[in-house]
Coordinates of C-alpha atoms and ligand atoms in Angstrom, one line a residue:
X1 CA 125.1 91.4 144.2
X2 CA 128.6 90.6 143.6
X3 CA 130.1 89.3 146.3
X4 CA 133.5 91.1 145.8
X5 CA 131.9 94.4 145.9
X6 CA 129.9 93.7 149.3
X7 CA 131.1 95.1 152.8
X8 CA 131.5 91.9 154.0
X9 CA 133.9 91.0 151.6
X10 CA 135.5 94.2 152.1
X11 CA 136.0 94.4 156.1
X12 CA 136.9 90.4 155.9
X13 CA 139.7 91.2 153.4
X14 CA 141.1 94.4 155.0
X15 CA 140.9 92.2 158.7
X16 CA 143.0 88.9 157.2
X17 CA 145.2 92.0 155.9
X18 CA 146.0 93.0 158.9
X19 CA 146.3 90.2 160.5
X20 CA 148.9 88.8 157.8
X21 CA 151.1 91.5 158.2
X22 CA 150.9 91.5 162.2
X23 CA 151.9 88.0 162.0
X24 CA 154.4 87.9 159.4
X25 CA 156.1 90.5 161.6
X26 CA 155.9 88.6 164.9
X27 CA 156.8 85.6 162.6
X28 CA 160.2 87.2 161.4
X29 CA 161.1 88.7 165.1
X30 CA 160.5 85.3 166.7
X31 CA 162.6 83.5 164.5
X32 CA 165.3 85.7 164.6
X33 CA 165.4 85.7 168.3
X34 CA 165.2 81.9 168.1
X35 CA 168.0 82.2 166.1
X36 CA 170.0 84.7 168.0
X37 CA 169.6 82.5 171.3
X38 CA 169.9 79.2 169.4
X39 CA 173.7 80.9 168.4
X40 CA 174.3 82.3 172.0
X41 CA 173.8 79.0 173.7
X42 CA 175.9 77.4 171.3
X43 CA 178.8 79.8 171.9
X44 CA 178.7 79.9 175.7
X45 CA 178.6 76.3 175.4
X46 CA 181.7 75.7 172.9
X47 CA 183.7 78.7 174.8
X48 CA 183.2 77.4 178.0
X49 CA 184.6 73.8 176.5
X50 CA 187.5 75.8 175.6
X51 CA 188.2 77.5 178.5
X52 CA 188.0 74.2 180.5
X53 CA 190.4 72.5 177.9
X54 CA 193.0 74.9 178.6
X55 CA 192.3 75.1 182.4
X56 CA 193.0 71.2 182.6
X57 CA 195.9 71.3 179.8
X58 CA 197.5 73.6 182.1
X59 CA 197.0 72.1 185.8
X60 CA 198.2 68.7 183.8
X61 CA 201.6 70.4 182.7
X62 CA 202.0 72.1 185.5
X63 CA 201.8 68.8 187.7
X64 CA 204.2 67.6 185.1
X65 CA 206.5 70.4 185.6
X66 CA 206.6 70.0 189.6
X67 CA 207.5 66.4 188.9
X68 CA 210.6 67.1 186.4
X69 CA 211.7 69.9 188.9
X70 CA 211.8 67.3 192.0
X71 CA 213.6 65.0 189.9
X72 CA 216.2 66.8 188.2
X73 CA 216.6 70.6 188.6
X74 CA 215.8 71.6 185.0
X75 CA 216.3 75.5 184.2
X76 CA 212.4 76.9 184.9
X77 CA 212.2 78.4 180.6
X78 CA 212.6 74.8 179.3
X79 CA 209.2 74.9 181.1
X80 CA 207.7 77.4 179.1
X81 CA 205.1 75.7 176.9
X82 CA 205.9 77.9 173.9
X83 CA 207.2 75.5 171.1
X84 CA 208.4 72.9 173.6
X85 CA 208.4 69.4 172.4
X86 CA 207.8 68.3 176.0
X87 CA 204.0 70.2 176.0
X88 CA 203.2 69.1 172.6
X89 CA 203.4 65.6 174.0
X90 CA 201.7 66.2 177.0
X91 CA 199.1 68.0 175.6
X92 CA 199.1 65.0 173.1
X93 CA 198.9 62.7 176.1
X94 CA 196.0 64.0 177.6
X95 CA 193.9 64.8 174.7
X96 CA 194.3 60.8 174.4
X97 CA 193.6 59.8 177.9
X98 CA 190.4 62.6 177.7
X99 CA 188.8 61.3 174.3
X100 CA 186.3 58.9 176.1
X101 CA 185.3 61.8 178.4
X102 CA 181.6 62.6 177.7
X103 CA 182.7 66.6 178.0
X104 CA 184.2 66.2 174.8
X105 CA 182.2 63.5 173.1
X106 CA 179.6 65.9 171.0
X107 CA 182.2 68.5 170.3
X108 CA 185.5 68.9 168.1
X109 CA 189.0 69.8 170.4
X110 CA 192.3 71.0 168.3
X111 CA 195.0 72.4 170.0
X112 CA 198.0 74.6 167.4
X113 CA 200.9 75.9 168.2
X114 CA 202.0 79.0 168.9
X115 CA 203.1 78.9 165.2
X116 CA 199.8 77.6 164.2
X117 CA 201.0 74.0 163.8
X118 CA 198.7 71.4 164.7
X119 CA 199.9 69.4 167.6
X120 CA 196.6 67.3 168.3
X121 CA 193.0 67.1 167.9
X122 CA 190.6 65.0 169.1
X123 CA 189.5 61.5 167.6
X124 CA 186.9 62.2 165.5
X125 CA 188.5 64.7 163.8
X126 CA 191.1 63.7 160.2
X127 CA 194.5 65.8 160.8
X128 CA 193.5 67.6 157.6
X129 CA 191.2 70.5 159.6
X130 CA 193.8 73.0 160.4
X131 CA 193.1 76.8 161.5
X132 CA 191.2 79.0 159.8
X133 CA 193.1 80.8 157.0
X134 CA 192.5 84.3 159.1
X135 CA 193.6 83.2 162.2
X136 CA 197.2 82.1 160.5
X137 CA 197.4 85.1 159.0
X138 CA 197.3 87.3 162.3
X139 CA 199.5 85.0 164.0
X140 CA 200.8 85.3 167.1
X141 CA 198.3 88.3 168.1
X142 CA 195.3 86.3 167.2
X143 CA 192.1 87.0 169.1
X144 CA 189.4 85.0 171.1
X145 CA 186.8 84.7 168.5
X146 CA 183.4 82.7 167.1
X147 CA 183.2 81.7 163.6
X148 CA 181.0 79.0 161.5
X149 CA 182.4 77.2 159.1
X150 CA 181.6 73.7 156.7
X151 CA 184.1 71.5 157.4
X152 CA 184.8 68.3 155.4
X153 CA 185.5 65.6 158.4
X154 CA 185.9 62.2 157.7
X155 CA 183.3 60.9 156.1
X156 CA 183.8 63.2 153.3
X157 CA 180.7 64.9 154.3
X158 CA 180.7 68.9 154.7
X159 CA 179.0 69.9 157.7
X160 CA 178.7 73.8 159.3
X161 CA 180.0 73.9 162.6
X162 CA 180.2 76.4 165.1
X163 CA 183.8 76.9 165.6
X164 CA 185.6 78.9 168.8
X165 CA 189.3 79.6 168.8
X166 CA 190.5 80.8 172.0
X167 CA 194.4 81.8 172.3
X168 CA 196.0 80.6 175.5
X169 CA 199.1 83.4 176.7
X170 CA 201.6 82.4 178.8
X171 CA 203.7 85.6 179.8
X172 CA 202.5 87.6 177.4
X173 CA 203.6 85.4 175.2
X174 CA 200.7 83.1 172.8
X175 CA 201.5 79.6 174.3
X176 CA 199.2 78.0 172.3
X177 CA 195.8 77.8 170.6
X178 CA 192.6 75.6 171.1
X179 CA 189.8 75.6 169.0
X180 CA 186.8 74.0 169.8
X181 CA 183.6 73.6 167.5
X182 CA 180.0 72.3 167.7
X183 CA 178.3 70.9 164.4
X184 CA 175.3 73.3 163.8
X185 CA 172.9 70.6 162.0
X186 CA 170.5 70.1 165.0
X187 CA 170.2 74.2 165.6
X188 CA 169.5 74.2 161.3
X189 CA 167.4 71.9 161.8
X190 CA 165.2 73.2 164.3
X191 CA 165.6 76.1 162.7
X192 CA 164.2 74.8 159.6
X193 CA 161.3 73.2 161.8
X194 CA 160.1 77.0 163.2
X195 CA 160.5 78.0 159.6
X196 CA 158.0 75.6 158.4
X197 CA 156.2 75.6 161.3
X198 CA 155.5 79.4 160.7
X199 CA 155.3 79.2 157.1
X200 CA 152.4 76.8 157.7
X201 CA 150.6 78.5 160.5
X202 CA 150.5 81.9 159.2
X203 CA 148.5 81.3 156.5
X204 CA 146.5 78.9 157.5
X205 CA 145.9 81.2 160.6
X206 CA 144.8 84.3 158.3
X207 CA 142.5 81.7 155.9
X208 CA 140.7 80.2 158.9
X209 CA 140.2 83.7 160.3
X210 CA 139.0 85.3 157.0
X211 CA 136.7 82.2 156.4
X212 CA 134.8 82.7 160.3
X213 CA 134.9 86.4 159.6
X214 CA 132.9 85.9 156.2
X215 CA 130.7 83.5 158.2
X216 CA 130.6 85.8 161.3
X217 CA 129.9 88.7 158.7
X218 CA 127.1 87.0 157.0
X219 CA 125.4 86.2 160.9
X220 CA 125.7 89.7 161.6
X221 CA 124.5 91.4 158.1
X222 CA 121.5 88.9 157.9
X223 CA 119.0 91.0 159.5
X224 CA 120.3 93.7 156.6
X225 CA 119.6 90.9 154.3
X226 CA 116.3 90.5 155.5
X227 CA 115.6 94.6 155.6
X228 CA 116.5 94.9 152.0
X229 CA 114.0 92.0 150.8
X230 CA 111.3 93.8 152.6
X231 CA 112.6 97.6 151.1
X232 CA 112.2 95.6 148.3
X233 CA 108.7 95.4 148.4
X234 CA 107.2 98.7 149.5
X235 CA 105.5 100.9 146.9
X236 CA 103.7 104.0 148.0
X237 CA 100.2 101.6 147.9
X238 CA 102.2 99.0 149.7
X239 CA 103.4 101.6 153.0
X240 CA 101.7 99.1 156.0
X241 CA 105.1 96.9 155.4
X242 CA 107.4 97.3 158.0
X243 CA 110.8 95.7 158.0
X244 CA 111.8 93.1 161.1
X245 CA 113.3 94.4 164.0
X246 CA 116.2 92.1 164.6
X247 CA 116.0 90.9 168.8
X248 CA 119.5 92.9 169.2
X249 CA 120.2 96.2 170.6
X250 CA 122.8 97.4 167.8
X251 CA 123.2 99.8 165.1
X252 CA 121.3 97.5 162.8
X253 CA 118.7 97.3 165.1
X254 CA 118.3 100.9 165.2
X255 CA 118.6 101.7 161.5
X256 CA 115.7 98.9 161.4
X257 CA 113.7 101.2 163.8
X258 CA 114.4 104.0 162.5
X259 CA 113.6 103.1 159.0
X260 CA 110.4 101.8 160.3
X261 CA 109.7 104.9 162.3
X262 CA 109.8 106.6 158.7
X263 CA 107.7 104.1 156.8
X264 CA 105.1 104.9 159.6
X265 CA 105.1 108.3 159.2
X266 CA 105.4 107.9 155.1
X267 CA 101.9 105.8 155.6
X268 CA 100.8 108.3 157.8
X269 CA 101.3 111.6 155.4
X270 CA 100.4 108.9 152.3
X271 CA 97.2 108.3 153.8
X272 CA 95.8 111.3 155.3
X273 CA 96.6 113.0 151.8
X274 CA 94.3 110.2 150.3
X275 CA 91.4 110.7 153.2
X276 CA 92.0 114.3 152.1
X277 CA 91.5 114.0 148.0
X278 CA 88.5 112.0 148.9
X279 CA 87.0 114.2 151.5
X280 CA 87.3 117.3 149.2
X281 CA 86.2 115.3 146.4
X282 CA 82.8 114.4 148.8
X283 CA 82.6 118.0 149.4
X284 CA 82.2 119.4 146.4
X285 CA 80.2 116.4 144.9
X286 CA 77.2 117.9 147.3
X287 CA 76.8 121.2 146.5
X288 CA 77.4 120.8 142.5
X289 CA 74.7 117.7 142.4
X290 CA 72.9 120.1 144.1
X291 CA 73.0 122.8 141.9
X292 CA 73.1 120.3 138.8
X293 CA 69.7 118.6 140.1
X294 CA 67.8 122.1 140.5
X295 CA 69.1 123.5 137.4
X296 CA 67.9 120.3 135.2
X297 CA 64.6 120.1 136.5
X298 CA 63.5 124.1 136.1
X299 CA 64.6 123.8 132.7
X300 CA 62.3 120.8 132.1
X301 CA 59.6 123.5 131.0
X302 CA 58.8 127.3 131.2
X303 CA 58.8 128.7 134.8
X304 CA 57.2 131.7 135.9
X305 CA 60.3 134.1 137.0
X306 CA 60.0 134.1 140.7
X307 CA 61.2 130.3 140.2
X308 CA 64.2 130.9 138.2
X309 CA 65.2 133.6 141.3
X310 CA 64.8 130.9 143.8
X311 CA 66.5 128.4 142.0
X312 CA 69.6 130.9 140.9
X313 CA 69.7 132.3 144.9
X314 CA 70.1 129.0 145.5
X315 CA 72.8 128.2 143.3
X316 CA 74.3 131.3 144.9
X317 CA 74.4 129.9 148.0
X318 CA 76.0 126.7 147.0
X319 CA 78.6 128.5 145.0
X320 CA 79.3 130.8 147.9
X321 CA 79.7 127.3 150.1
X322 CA 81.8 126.1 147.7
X323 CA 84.5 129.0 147.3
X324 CA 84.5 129.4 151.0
X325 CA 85.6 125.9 151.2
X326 CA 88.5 126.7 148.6
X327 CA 89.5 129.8 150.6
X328 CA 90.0 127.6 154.2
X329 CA 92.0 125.0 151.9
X330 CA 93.8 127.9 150.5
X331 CA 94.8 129.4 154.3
X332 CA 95.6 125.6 155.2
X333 CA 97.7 125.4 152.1
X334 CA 99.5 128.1 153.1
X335 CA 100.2 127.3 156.6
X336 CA 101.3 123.8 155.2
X337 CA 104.2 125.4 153.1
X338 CA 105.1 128.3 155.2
X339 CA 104.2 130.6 152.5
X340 CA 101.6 132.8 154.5
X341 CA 104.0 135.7 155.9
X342 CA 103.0 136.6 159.5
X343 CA 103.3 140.1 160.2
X344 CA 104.6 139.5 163.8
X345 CA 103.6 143.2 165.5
X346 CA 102.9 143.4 169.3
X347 CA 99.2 142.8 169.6
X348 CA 96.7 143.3 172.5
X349 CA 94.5 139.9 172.9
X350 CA 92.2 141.5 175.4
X351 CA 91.4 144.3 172.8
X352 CA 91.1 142.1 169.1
X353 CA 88.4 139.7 171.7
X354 CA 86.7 143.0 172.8
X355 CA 86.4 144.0 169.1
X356 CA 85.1 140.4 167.9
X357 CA 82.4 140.0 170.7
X358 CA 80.9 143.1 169.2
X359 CA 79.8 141.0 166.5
X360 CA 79.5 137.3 167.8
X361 CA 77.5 138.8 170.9
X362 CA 74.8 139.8 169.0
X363 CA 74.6 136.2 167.0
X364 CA 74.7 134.9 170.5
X365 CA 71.9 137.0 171.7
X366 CA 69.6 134.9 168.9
X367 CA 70.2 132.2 170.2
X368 CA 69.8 133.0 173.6
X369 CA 73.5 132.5 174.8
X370 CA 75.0 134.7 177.4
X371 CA 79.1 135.2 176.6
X372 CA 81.2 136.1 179.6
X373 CA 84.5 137.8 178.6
X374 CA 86.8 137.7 182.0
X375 CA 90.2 139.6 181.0
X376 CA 93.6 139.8 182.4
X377 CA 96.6 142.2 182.0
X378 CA 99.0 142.3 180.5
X379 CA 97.8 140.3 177.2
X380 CA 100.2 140.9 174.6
X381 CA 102.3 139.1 172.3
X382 CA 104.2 139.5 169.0
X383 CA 101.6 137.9 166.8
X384 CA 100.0 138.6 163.4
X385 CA 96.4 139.9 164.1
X386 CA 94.4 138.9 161.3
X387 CA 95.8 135.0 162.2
X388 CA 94.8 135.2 165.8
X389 CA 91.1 137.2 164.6
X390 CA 90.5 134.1 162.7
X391 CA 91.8 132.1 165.7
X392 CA 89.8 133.2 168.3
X393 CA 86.3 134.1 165.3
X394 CA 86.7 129.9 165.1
X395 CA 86.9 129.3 168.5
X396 CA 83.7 131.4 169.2
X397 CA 82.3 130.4 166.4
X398 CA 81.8 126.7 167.2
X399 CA 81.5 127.8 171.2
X400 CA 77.9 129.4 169.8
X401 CA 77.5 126.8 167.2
X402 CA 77.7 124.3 169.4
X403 CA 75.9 124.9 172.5
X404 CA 72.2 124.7 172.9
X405 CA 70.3 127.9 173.5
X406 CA 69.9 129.1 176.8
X407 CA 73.4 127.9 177.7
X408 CA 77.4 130.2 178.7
X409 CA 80.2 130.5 176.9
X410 CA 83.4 131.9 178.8
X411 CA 86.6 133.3 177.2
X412 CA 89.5 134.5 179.4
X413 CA 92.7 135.5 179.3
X414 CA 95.7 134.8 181.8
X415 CA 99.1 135.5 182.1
X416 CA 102.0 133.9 183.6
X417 CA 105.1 131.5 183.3
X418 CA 105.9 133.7 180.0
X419 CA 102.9 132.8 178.4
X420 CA 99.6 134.1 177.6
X421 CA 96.6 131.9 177.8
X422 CA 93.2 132.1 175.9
X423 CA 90.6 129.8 177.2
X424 CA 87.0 129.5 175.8
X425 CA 84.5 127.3 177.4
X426 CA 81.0 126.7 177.0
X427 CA 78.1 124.5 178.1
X428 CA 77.3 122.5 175.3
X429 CA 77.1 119.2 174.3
X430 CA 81.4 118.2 174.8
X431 CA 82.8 115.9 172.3
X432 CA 83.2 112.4 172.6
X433 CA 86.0 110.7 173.7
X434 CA 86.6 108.8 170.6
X435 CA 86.1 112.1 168.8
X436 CA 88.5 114.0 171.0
X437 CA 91.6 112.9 169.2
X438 CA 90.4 113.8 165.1
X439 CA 88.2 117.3 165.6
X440 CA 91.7 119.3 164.7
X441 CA 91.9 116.9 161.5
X442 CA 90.7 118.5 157.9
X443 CA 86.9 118.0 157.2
X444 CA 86.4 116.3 160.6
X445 CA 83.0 116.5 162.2
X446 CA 82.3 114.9 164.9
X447 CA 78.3 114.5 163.9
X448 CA 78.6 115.2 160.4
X449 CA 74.8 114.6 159.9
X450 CA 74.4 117.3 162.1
X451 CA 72.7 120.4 160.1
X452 CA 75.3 122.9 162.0
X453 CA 76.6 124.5 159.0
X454 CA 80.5 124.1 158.1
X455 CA 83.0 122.0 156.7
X456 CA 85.4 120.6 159.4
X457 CA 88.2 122.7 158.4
X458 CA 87.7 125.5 161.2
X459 CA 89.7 123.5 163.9
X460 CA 92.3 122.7 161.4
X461 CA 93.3 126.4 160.9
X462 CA 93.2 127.2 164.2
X463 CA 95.6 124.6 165.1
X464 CA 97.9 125.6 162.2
X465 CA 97.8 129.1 163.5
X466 CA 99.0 128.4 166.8
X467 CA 102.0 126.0 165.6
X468 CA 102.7 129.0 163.2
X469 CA 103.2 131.2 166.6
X470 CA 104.7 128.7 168.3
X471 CA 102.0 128.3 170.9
X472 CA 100.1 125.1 172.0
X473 CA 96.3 124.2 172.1
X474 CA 94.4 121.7 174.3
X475 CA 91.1 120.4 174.7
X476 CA 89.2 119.0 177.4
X477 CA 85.3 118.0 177.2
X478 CA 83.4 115.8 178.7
X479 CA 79.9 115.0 176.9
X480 CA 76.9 116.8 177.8
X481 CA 79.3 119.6 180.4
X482 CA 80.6 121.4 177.7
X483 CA 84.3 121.8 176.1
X484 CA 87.3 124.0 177.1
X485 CA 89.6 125.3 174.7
X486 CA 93.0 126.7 175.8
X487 CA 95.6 127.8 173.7
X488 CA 98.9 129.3 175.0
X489 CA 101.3 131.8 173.5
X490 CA 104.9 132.2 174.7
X491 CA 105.4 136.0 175.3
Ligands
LIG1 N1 82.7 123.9 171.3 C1 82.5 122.7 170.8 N2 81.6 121.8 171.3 C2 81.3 120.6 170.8 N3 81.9 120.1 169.7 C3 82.8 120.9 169.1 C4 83.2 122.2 169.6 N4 84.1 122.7 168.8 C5 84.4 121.8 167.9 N5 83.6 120.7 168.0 C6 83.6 119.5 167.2 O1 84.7 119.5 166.4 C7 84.4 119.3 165.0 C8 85.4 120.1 164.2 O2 85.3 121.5 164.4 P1 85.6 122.5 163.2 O3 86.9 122.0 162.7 O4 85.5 123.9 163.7 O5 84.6 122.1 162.1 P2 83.1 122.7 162.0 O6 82.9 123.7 163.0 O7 83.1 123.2 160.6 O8 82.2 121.5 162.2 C9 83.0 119.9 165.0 O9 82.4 119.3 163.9 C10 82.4 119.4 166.3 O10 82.0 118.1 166.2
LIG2 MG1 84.1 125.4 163.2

């Protein structure tokens, strides 16, 4: 089998799938939250910086400010920090005296004037960085705002940074500006890391998941495996395989039960239809050898004519064997393919036995068996009467068959529970209990060497009839105190 076209293949590639979409989505949402909080942090952190910046700037001028006012009495608006020479050096100053102060060591500080001129920026930094082109252009009524940006610093090296420019007002008036900003190499490059780090998983993820599915697969569909090598192998001569039940208690168990539970029943049909060829075969063999064997040896030499009678009565009687044989397997034939049409009319048991003892009484009477009919009413059903004549005819039949003279047969009907019951018992020799089970099997006799005449067939119908009325029949003997037939009829 190709392997591409097997469910295995199938269900393993529709599961890694699945899963490669469901992570390659969780992949792409996890990163861009990383990325989202990696940015967040990075602002909070930078804005903060800046806020602080301007908080100290300020308390420092202001100290400054007390100081020149105690010393001199200077009007208050040479004090305002808008385009005054005296902040720009202050703010100078303490830039300067700040620079080794860890707060500002891993992050860039520029402070602008209110007309965007740069009045100082922290060490690391060439004078060349001014303000964004943007910000100039909205001067004075810039805004508080986060941008990234490569910057050239230095070492001639472009670098994005993080960059947060945060106006400072004094009376409504911009004062001045400070920008701070954060390089954003270590946030790429952790970025990069989750990148790779999910580039790598995800795929290796859905491979290793596909591979133990195939191998999971393969555990699982081995017992199929197995069923189909054995399928493989049964021919109608070959029905006593039987596929091996796997020791689970799933669906493949089942089907393997299941399918086993037909083979069984395959063998079973298969070989009573063989037992049957054969038995029919046996059963004609008999009476034509029969006739054959006469036949050859009257015609050896001239007879006188009361020999050829005897001889042709004879073959009368086989011939009359032998067609009543084909007119049983004809009724059973029938039965067997639902072809006989029942007329289903409301019928009277206790009447139809009445009208049949008339003639098995006196047969009886030969043989010196006494038949007691004990009947109950109501005894009607919806049946078809010449079935259940043939029915009960059988049942009688073997009853005086059967038993030995001198002995009872009994045949009652009851009523109750919705259903009508005919029972016929008699006291002859039972069946054996080994027996028991077949006698309702075609050309079954329990003592076939038994000079009785018949075929095994007359159970066979009987049972047929019932199942085509929907009734039931049971048996019960023990040997030597006579059988009990019952059969039952729902109303
Ligand atoms: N009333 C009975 N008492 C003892 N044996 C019986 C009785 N009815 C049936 N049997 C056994 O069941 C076998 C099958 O019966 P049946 O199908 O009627 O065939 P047949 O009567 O032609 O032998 C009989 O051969 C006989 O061995
Ligand atoms: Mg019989």
């Amino acid at each position: 089998m190709i392997f591409s076209k097997t469910t295995r293949f199938k269900i393993t590639i529709l599961y890694m799938s699945i899963l490669a979409l469901t992570l390659g989505v969780f992949s792409i949402l996890l990163y861009h939250n990383f990325r989202r909080s990696y940015f967040e942090s990075v602002d909070n952190f930078i804005s903060s910086r800046a806020q602080g910046i301007a908080y100290a700037i300020d308390a420092y001028w202001e100290e400054e400010h007390l100081e020149t006012m105690k010393n001199g009495g200077v009007p208050g608006d040479v004090f305002s920090k808008v385009n005054n020479i005296n902040f720009t050096r202050i703010a100078q100053r303490w830039i300067k005296e700040q620079s080794d102060d860890p707060r500002l060591m891993g992050i860039l500080v520029w402070i602008f004037d209110a007309r965007g001129n740069h009045i100082v920026s922290s060490r690391n930094i060439s004078p060349a960085v001014g303000l964004p082109r943007e910000v100039v252009s909205s001067l004075p009524d810039i805004k508080a705002g986060f941008r990234t940006l490569d910057l050239t610093l230095m070492e001639a090296r472009t670098q994005s940074f993080r960059v947060y420019t945060l106006p400072v007002i004094e009376n409504n008036r911009l004062a001045y500006i400070v920008q701070v900003a954060n390089p954003l190499g270590g946030v790429y490059q952790a970025l990069i890391r989750l990148k790779t780090i999910l580039f790598i998983l995800l795929p290796l993820t859905v491979f290793i998941t596909g591979a133990v599915g195939v191998f999971l697969a393969g555990i699982t569909l081995r017992p199929v495996d197995a069923m189909i090598k054995t399928i493989h192998q049964i021919t109608a001569e070959n029905l006593k395989l039987r596929v091996t039940i796997p020791d689970t208690k799933d669906e493949i168990k089942h089907l393997a039960d299941t399918f086993n539970d037909m083979l069984e029943r395959l063998d079973k049909t298969f070989t009573s239809q063989q037992q049957f060829l054969q038995d029919i075969s046996h059963e004609l063999k008999t009476p034509l050898t029969i006739i054959r064997g006469e036949i050859e040896v009257i015609l050896k030499k001239k007879r006188p004519p009361e020999e050829y009678e005897r001889v042709l009565k004879s073959a009368l009687e086989e011939i009359n064997r032998v067609s009543r044989i084909f007119e049983n397997l004809l009724l059973l034939a029938r039965f067997d393919s639902k072809k006989i049409s029942l007329e289903l009319k409301p019928l009277d048991i206790n009447i139809l036995i009445k009208d049949i003892l008339d003639d098995t009484e006196q047969i009886a009477r030969q043989k010196n068996i006494k038949i007691t009919f004990l009947p109950a009413s109501p005894a009607v059903i919806q049946a078809d009467e010449y079935s259940i004549r043939r029915l009960v005819l059988n049942l009688l039949d073997n009853a005086v068959k059967y038993t030995p003279a001198g002995g009872d047969i009994r045949i009652s009907t009851s009523w109750g529970n919705n259903l009508v019951v005919i029972a016929v018992s008699d006291t002859g020799p039972g069946i054996s209990p080994e027996a028991l089970p077949q006698i309702f099997d075609r050309f079954y006799r329990a003592d076939a060497s038994r000079s009785s005449d018949g075929f095994g067939l007359g159970l066979s119908i009987v049972k047929s009839i019932v199942q085509a009325h929907n009734g039931t029949i049971e048996v019960k003997s023990n040997p030597s105190q006579g059988t009990i037939f019952t059969v039952s009829f729902p109303v």
